[in-house]
């Protein structure tokens, strides 16, 4: 077994605050997005938002004894869901990625600039191992709900996240020539316009999206762990197996094919980035943990 890795208290504090922020931002409740909030429970969400902010401030101050860090995480916890809700859905992926990266960089910069150190260190494991576990847990939280926001933003930008509509949808009745009185001549232009206005059948509905979201969450967790362990053969197998399972639907449904491919590739990209970052951290903080990598 290699000798324990020595790290400073500032890096340990940063990893602890990263886990705290991940729990406050993604682990307590889902935030509203700029669509589909007709039945959203705003009162419950406002209460949980206040609870998250209090949690972030209380634990941040308890860990660092710093008013500056506490104020930073208070603003981060409050502004992120509010800005995300006001943002157009086509910019959701960019916003989520930039916010994640910026929060990590700015918090680490503040800690190093003011030389903050953690007030909580357990003796059960080394500080480096504590930091590794905090980064591991926070990464899995980020790839689940944060990854869902990124994938959903990409799907919305590409126009493949659609609702199920059929030709017999009562909300969008088809316009046909039969609705015109028989004794009235129908110009050719009206026939063309009626045909063009006929609703298009769309087969990627809310149920399909919810199933895909659950599969995507599990997929990103598994792929992140696989990439962090360096088992790239298992990575290729998992990605190929997912495509083989749904291959029968590709030939008959172009909408679903585009939705599946864009969603899968986006999900894999998120898992790759998170897995490589996690692997980089584990190599430097707890290299013995990587000896358990999958083969």
mmCIF file of C-alpha atoms in Angstrom:
data_model
loop_
_atom_site.group_PDB
_atom_site.id
_atom_site.type_symbol
_atom_site.label_atom_id
_atom_site.label_comp_id
_atom_site.label_asym_id
_atom_site.label_seq_id
_atom_site.Cartn_x
_atom_site.Cartn_y
_atom_site.Cartn_z
ATOM 1 C CA UNK A 1 0.000 0.000 0.000
ATOM 2 C CA UNK A 2 1.314 3.427 -0.931
ATOM 3 C CA UNK A 3 2.065 6.023 1.714
ATOM 4 C CA UNK A 4 -0.819 8.393 2.585
ATOM 5 C CA UNK A 5 -1.153 11.453 0.376
ATOM 6 C CA UNK A 6 -0.652 14.761 2.190
ATOM 7 C CA UNK A 7 -2.978 17.639 1.313
ATOM 8 C CA UNK A 8 -3.612 21.019 2.902
ATOM 9 C CA UNK A 9 -6.715 21.900 4.862
ATOM 10 C CA UNK A 10 -7.844 24.283 2.143
ATOM 11 C CA UNK A 11 -8.301 21.487 -0.405
ATOM 12 C CA UNK A 12 -10.146 19.386 2.152
ATOM 13 C CA UNK A 13 -12.423 22.334 2.917
ATOM 14 C CA UNK A 14 -13.096 22.822 -0.792
ATOM 15 C CA UNK A 15 -14.078 19.161 -1.247
ATOM 16 C CA UNK A 16 -16.385 19.335 1.770
ATOM 17 C CA UNK A 17 -18.049 22.491 0.485
ATOM 18 C CA UNK A 18 -18.352 20.947 -2.976
ATOM 19 C CA UNK A 19 -20.309 18.054 -1.493
ATOM 20 C CA UNK A 20 -22.422 20.476 0.554
ATOM 21 C CA UNK A 21 -23.216 22.588 -2.508
ATOM 22 C CA UNK A 22 -24.074 19.477 -4.571
ATOM 23 C CA UNK A 23 -26.545 18.348 -1.914
ATOM 24 C CA UNK A 24 -28.095 21.810 -1.600
ATOM 25 C CA UNK A 25 -28.316 22.374 -5.369
ATOM 26 C CA UNK A 26 -29.248 18.904 -6.636
ATOM 27 C CA UNK A 27 -29.890 16.492 -3.795
ATOM 28 C CA UNK A 28 -32.915 17.923 -1.980
ATOM 29 C CA UNK A 29 -35.601 18.805 -4.514
ATOM 30 C CA UNK A 30 -36.132 19.403 -8.210
ATOM 31 C CA UNK A 31 -36.245 23.023 -9.364
ATOM 32 C CA UNK A 32 -38.774 24.426 -11.849
ATOM 33 C CA UNK A 33 -37.793 24.920 -15.458
ATOM 34 C CA UNK A 34 -39.128 27.388 -17.980
ATOM 35 C CA UNK A 35 -41.850 24.988 -19.159
ATOM 36 C CA UNK A 36 -44.295 22.510 -17.688
ATOM 37 C CA UNK A 37 -44.882 24.270 -14.338
ATOM 38 C CA UNK A 38 -48.694 24.251 -14.454
ATOM 39 C CA UNK A 39 -48.954 21.773 -11.572
ATOM 40 C CA UNK A 40 -45.749 22.724 -9.818
ATOM 41 C CA UNK A 41 -46.000 23.078 -6.036
ATOM 42 C CA UNK A 42 -44.567 26.544 -5.607
ATOM 43 C CA UNK A 43 -45.204 26.836 -1.857
ATOM 44 C CA UNK A 44 -43.410 23.594 -1.077
ATOM 45 C CA UNK A 45 -40.553 24.522 -3.387
ATOM 46 C CA UNK A 46 -40.134 27.981 -1.809
ATOM 47 C CA UNK A 47 -39.952 26.381 1.634
ATOM 48 C CA UNK A 48 -37.349 23.864 0.462
ATOM 49 C CA UNK A 49 -35.359 26.604 -1.260
ATOM 50 C CA UNK A 50 -35.191 28.533 2.008
ATOM 51 C CA UNK A 51 -34.203 25.338 3.797
ATOM 52 C CA UNK A 52 -31.440 24.687 1.260
ATOM 53 C CA UNK A 53 -30.099 28.207 1.656
ATOM 54 C CA UNK A 54 -30.080 27.890 5.449
ATOM 55 C CA UNK A 55 -28.375 24.511 5.164
ATOM 56 C CA UNK A 56 -25.677 25.911 2.880
ATOM 57 C CA UNK A 57 -25.018 28.943 5.090
ATOM 58 C CA UNK A 58 -25.035 27.011 8.373
ATOM 59 C CA UNK A 59 -22.738 24.206 7.308
ATOM 60 C CA UNK A 60 -20.430 26.507 5.349
ATOM 61 C CA UNK A 61 -19.911 28.732 8.353
ATOM 62 C CA UNK A 62 -19.512 25.720 10.624
ATOM 63 C CA UNK A 63 -16.816 24.244 8.380
ATOM 64 C CA UNK A 64 -14.909 27.446 7.562
ATOM 65 C CA UNK A 65 -15.888 30.083 10.159
ATOM 66 C CA UNK A 66 -15.988 32.475 7.203
ATOM 67 C CA UNK A 67 -18.714 35.011 6.497
ATOM 68 C CA UNK A 68 -17.338 35.482 2.962
ATOM 69 C CA UNK A 69 -17.705 31.822 2.024
ATOM 70 C CA UNK A 70 -21.103 31.636 3.697
ATOM 71 C CA UNK A 71 -22.343 34.613 1.678
ATOM 72 C CA UNK A 72 -20.933 33.127 -1.535
ATOM 73 C CA UNK A 73 -22.741 29.809 -1.070
ATOM 74 C CA UNK A 74 -25.925 31.606 -0.029
ATOM 75 C CA UNK A 75 -25.950 33.544 -3.300
ATOM 76 C CA UNK A 76 -25.053 30.429 -5.278
ATOM 77 C CA UNK A 77 -27.841 28.384 -3.719
ATOM 78 C CA UNK A 78 -30.474 31.079 -4.232
ATOM 79 C CA UNK A 79 -29.515 32.423 -7.652
ATOM 80 C CA UNK A 80 -28.990 29.163 -9.527
ATOM 81 C CA UNK A 81 -32.623 27.894 -9.481
ATOM 82 C CA UNK A 82 -34.042 31.387 -10.016
ATOM 83 C CA UNK A 83 -31.845 32.122 -13.027
ATOM 84 C CA UNK A 84 -32.423 28.641 -14.422
ATOM 85 C CA UNK A 85 -36.183 29.158 -14.321
ATOM 86 C CA UNK A 86 -35.992 32.511 -16.128
ATOM 87 C CA UNK A 87 -33.623 31.156 -18.772
ATOM 88 C CA UNK A 88 -34.906 29.970 -22.172
ATOM 89 C CA UNK A 89 -34.710 26.181 -22.403
ATOM 90 C CA UNK A 90 -32.357 26.288 -25.376
ATOM 91 C CA UNK A 91 -29.637 27.771 -23.121
ATOM 92 C CA UNK A 92 -30.153 25.347 -20.245
ATOM 93 C CA UNK A 93 -27.159 23.112 -21.045
ATOM 94 C CA UNK A 94 -24.722 26.018 -21.368
ATOM 95 C CA UNK A 95 -26.004 27.641 -18.187
ATOM 96 C CA UNK A 96 -25.739 24.454 -16.135
ATOM 97 C CA UNK A 97 -22.228 23.622 -17.315
ATOM 98 C CA UNK A 98 -20.882 27.149 -16.833
ATOM 99 C CA UNK A 99 -22.518 27.453 -13.404
ATOM 100 C CA UNK A 100 -21.039 24.155 -12.191
ATOM 101 C CA UNK A 101 -17.550 24.987 -13.404
ATOM 102 C CA UNK A 102 -17.704 28.576 -12.199
ATOM 103 C CA UNK A 103 -18.903 27.620 -8.714
ATOM 104 C CA UNK A 104 -16.046 25.145 -8.316
ATOM 105 C CA UNK A 105 -13.386 27.547 -9.566
ATOM 106 C CA UNK A 106 -14.588 30.596 -7.623
ATOM 107 C CA UNK A 107 -14.969 28.709 -4.344
ATOM 108 C CA UNK A 108 -11.460 27.232 -4.666
ATOM 109 C CA UNK A 109 -10.081 30.677 -5.538
ATOM 110 C CA UNK A 110 -11.686 32.259 -2.469
ATOM 111 C CA UNK A 111 -10.379 29.495 -0.199
ATOM 112 C CA UNK A 112 -6.823 29.821 -1.495
ATOM 113 C CA UNK A 113 -6.808 33.617 -1.541
ATOM 114 C CA UNK A 114 -7.945 33.982 2.067
ATOM 115 C CA UNK A 115 -6.159 30.813 3.267
ATOM 116 C CA UNK A 116 -9.272 29.268 4.779
ATOM 117 C CA UNK A 117 -9.041 25.855 6.418
ATOM 118 C CA UNK A 118 -11.609 23.320 7.524
ATOM 119 C CA UNK A 119 -12.783 23.041 11.103
ATOM 120 C CA UNK A 120 -13.806 19.401 10.786
ATOM 121 C CA UNK A 121 -11.327 16.570 10.217
ATOM 122 C CA UNK A 122 -12.044 12.983 11.196
ATOM 123 C CA UNK A 123 -9.311 10.660 12.374
ATOM 124 C CA UNK A 124 -10.862 7.523 10.879
ATOM 125 C CA UNK A 125 -9.283 8.119 7.460
ATOM 126 C CA UNK A 126 -6.671 10.490 6.101
ATOM 127 C CA UNK A 127 -7.599 14.014 4.896
ATOM 128 C CA UNK A 128 -6.804 13.019 1.322
ATOM 129 C CA UNK A 129 -9.199 10.078 1.520
ATOM 130 C CA UNK A 130 -11.862 12.312 3.029
ATOM 131 C CA UNK A 131 -11.443 14.714 0.126
ATOM 132 C CA UNK A 132 -11.618 11.842 -2.375
ATOM 133 C CA UNK A 133 -14.876 10.540 -0.904
ATOM 134 C CA UNK A 134 -16.410 14.028 -0.900
ATOM 135 C CA UNK A 135 -15.461 14.563 -4.542
ATOM 136 C CA UNK A 136 -16.791 11.102 -5.472
ATOM 137 C CA UNK A 137 -20.160 11.708 -3.812
ATOM 138 C CA UNK A 138 -20.537 15.217 -5.237
ATOM 139 C CA UNK A 139 -19.643 14.013 -8.748
ATOM 140 C CA UNK A 140 -22.380 11.377 -8.682
ATOM 141 C CA UNK A 141 -24.914 13.996 -7.550
ATOM 142 C CA UNK A 142 -23.834 16.363 -10.307
ATOM 143 C CA UNK A 143 -24.082 13.796 -13.103
ATOM 144 C CA UNK A 144 -27.573 12.709 -12.044
ATOM 145 C CA UNK A 145 -29.639 15.884 -11.746
ATOM 146 C CA UNK A 146 -27.160 18.353 -13.204
ATOM 147 C CA UNK A 147 -26.528 15.949 -16.068
ATOM 148 C CA UNK A 148 -30.279 15.717 -16.638
ATOM 149 C CA UNK A 149 -30.462 19.495 -17.063
ATOM 150 C CA UNK A 150 -27.583 19.462 -19.536
ATOM 151 C CA UNK A 151 -29.046 16.627 -21.624
ATOM 152 C CA UNK A 152 -32.493 18.204 -21.580
ATOM 153 C CA UNK A 153 -31.079 21.521 -22.721
ATOM 154 C CA UNK A 154 -29.301 19.847 -25.638
ATOM 155 C CA UNK A 155 -32.469 17.986 -26.630
ATOM 156 C CA UNK A 156 -34.473 21.196 -26.530
ATOM 157 C CA UNK A 157 -31.850 23.073 -28.554
ATOM 158 C CA UNK A 158 -31.856 20.344 -31.207
ATOM 159 C CA UNK A 159 -35.666 20.260 -31.361
ATOM 160 C CA UNK A 160 -35.943 16.541 -30.592
ATOM 161 C CA UNK A 161 -37.715 16.881 -27.222
ATOM 162 C CA UNK A 162 -41.328 16.858 -28.462
ATOM 163 C CA UNK A 163 -44.764 15.989 -27.152
ATOM 164 C CA UNK A 164 -46.946 13.156 -28.356
ATOM 165 C CA UNK A 165 -49.620 14.252 -30.822
ATOM 166 C CA UNK A 166 -51.709 12.165 -33.167
ATOM 167 C CA UNK A 167 -53.909 12.973 -36.124
ATOM 168 C CA UNK A 168 -56.993 12.476 -33.950
ATOM 169 C CA UNK A 169 -55.835 14.802 -31.147
ATOM 170 C CA UNK A 170 -58.982 16.750 -30.099
ATOM 171 C CA UNK A 171 -56.873 19.774 -29.152
ATOM 172 C CA UNK A 172 -55.603 19.987 -32.749
ATOM 173 C CA UNK A 173 -58.365 18.662 -35.014
ATOM 174 C CA UNK A 174 -57.284 18.071 -38.577
ATOM 175 C CA UNK A 175 -58.489 20.486 -41.212
ATOM 176 C CA UNK A 176 -60.039 18.604 -44.092
ATOM 177 C CA UNK A 177 -62.043 19.376 -47.169
ATOM 178 C CA UNK A 178 -64.981 17.401 -45.736
ATOM 179 C CA UNK A 179 -65.671 20.247 -43.289
ATOM 180 C CA UNK A 180 -66.580 22.546 -46.194
ATOM 181 C CA UNK A 181 -70.155 22.478 -47.575
ATOM 182 C CA UNK A 182 -70.535 20.197 -50.567
ATOM 183 C CA UNK A 183 -72.104 22.800 -52.800
ATOM 184 C CA UNK A 184 -69.189 25.184 -52.453
ATOM 185 C CA UNK A 185 -66.258 24.829 -54.790
ATOM 186 C CA UNK A 186 -62.975 24.320 -53.015
ATOM 187 C CA UNK A 187 -59.998 26.069 -54.581
ATOM 188 C CA UNK A 188 -56.789 24.111 -54.965
ATOM 189 C CA UNK A 189 -54.929 26.555 -52.675
ATOM 190 C CA UNK A 190 -57.325 25.767 -49.814
ATOM 191 C CA UNK A 191 -56.788 22.038 -50.302
ATOM 192 C CA UNK A 192 -53.025 22.517 -50.139
ATOM 193 C CA UNK A 193 -53.286 24.717 -47.028
ATOM 194 C CA UNK A 194 -55.576 22.195 -45.329
ATOM 195 C CA UNK A 195 -53.131 19.394 -45.989
ATOM 196 C CA UNK A 196 -50.226 21.501 -44.726
ATOM 197 C CA UNK A 197 -52.068 22.349 -41.497
ATOM 198 C CA UNK A 198 -52.767 18.711 -40.663
ATOM 199 C CA UNK A 199 -50.993 17.875 -37.413
ATOM 200 C CA UNK A 200 -47.911 15.721 -37.649
ATOM 201 C CA UNK A 201 -47.699 12.504 -35.665
ATOM 202 C CA UNK A 202 -45.006 12.822 -32.977
ATOM 203 C CA UNK A 203 -44.030 9.783 -30.962
ATOM 204 C CA UNK A 204 -41.560 11.045 -28.336
ATOM 205 C CA UNK A 205 -44.010 11.735 -25.508
ATOM 206 C CA UNK A 206 -43.697 12.577 -21.818
ATOM 207 C CA UNK A 207 -43.755 8.928 -20.755
ATOM 208 C CA UNK A 208 -40.920 8.104 -23.132
ATOM 209 C CA UNK A 209 -38.978 11.106 -21.877
ATOM 210 C CA UNK A 210 -39.427 10.093 -18.221
ATOM 211 C CA UNK A 211 -38.238 6.576 -18.955
ATOM 212 C CA UNK A 212 -35.287 7.955 -20.869
ATOM 213 C CA UNK A 213 -34.442 10.299 -18.006
ATOM 214 C CA UNK A 214 -34.351 7.431 -15.498
ATOM 215 C CA UNK A 215 -32.255 5.295 -17.833
ATOM 216 C CA UNK A 216 -29.969 8.257 -18.474
ATOM 217 C CA UNK A 217 -29.434 8.837 -14.752
ATOM 218 C CA UNK A 218 -28.424 5.220 -14.192
ATOM 219 C CA UNK A 219 -26.348 5.255 -17.357
ATOM 220 C CA UNK A 220 -24.359 8.329 -16.296
ATOM 221 C CA UNK A 221 -23.670 6.897 -12.838
ATOM 222 C CA UNK A 222 -22.377 3.625 -14.274
ATOM 223 C CA UNK A 223 -20.361 5.293 -17.041
ATOM 224 C CA UNK A 224 -18.820 7.817 -14.650
ATOM 225 C CA UNK A 225 -17.614 5.027 -12.371
ATOM 226 C CA UNK A 226 -16.391 2.988 -15.351
ATOM 227 C CA UNK A 227 -14.427 5.933 -16.790
ATOM 228 C CA UNK A 228 -12.982 6.814 -13.372
ATOM 229 C CA UNK A 229 -11.841 3.208 -13.006
ATOM 230 C CA UNK A 230 -10.223 3.276 -16.450
ATOM 231 C CA UNK A 231 -12.287 0.368 -17.820
ATOM 232 C CA UNK A 232 -12.819 1.718 -21.306
ATOM 233 C CA UNK A 233 -13.706 -1.703 -22.742
ATOM 234 C CA UNK A 234 -16.696 -1.840 -20.394
ATOM 235 C CA UNK A 235 -17.585 1.692 -21.498
ATOM 236 C CA UNK A 236 -17.757 0.656 -25.162
ATOM 237 C CA UNK A 237 -19.799 -2.424 -24.286
ATOM 238 C CA UNK A 238 -22.405 -0.464 -22.304
ATOM 239 C CA UNK A 239 -22.860 2.149 -25.020
ATOM 240 C CA UNK A 240 -23.180 -0.515 -27.748
ATOM 241 C CA UNK A 241 -25.579 -2.632 -25.684
ATOM 242 C CA UNK A 242 -27.937 0.309 -25.189
ATOM 243 C CA UNK A 243 -28.158 0.849 -28.941
ATOM 244 C CA UNK A 244 -28.741 -2.840 -29.683
ATOM 245 C CA UNK A 245 -31.685 -3.024 -27.255
ATOM 246 C CA UNK A 246 -33.568 -0.216 -29.031
ATOM 247 C CA UNK A 247 -32.383 -0.985 -32.578
ATOM 248 C CA UNK A 248 -35.799 -2.256 -33.751
ATOM 249 C CA UNK A 249 -37.342 1.184 -33.227
ATOM 250 C CA UNK A 250 -34.725 3.023 -35.289
ATOM 251 C CA UNK A 251 -35.957 1.891 -38.700
ATOM 252 C CA UNK A 252 -39.598 2.885 -38.243
ATOM 253 C CA UNK A 253 -39.360 6.031 -36.150
ATOM 254 C CA UNK A 254 -37.074 8.833 -37.224
ATOM 255 C CA UNK A 255 -38.169 11.154 -34.393
ATOM 256 C CA UNK A 256 -37.329 8.585 -31.768
ATOM 257 C CA UNK A 257 -34.019 7.777 -33.457
ATOM 258 C CA UNK A 258 -32.897 11.406 -33.327
ATOM 259 C CA UNK A 259 -34.128 11.768 -29.739
ATOM 260 C CA UNK A 260 -32.325 8.576 -28.700
ATOM 261 C CA UNK A 261 -29.021 9.344 -30.408
ATOM 262 C CA UNK A 262 -28.758 12.961 -29.276
ATOM 263 C CA UNK A 263 -29.821 12.102 -25.729
ATOM 264 C CA UNK A 264 -27.472 9.126 -25.486
ATOM 265 C CA UNK A 265 -24.462 10.956 -26.883
ATOM 266 C CA UNK A 266 -25.090 13.946 -24.613
ATOM 267 C CA UNK A 267 -25.416 11.660 -21.594
ATOM 268 C CA UNK A 268 -22.208 9.819 -22.487
ATOM 269 C CA UNK A 269 -20.375 13.134 -22.954
ATOM 270 C CA UNK A 270 -21.422 14.294 -19.475
ATOM 271 C CA UNK A 271 -20.332 10.971 -17.971
ATOM 272 C CA UNK A 272 -16.978 11.106 -19.791
ATOM 273 C CA UNK A 273 -16.182 14.599 -18.524
ATOM 274 C CA UNK A 274 -17.243 13.748 -14.976
ATOM 275 C CA UNK A 275 -15.424 10.412 -15.026
ATOM 276 C CA UNK A 276 -12.151 11.888 -16.251
ATOM 277 C CA UNK A 277 -12.307 14.646 -13.654
ATOM 278 C CA UNK A 278 -13.051 12.090 -10.942
ATOM 279 C CA UNK A 279 -10.218 9.840 -12.108
ATOM 280 C CA UNK A 280 -7.794 12.775 -12.049
ATOM 281 C CA UNK A 281 -8.810 13.560 -8.453
ATOM 282 C CA UNK A 282 -8.637 9.947 -7.246
ATOM 283 C CA UNK A 283 -5.204 9.355 -8.758
ATOM 284 C CA UNK A 284 -3.840 12.236 -6.696
ATOM 285 C CA UNK A 285 -5.865 11.752 -3.534
ATOM 286 C CA UNK A 286 -6.526 8.024 -3.156
ATOM 287 C CA UNK A 287 -4.740 5.962 -5.836
ATOM 288 C CA UNK A 288 -5.318 2.692 -3.968
ATOM 289 C CA UNK A 289 -9.037 3.069 -4.605
ATOM 290 C CA UNK A 290 -8.428 2.694 -8.341
ATOM 291 C CA UNK A 291 -7.015 -0.793 -7.872
ATOM 292 C CA UNK A 292 -10.647 -1.903 -7.683
ATOM 293 C CA UNK A 293 -11.228 -0.892 -11.304
ATOM 294 C CA UNK A 294 -13.460 -3.053 -13.457
ATOM 295 C CA UNK A 295 -11.923 -5.355 -16.021
#
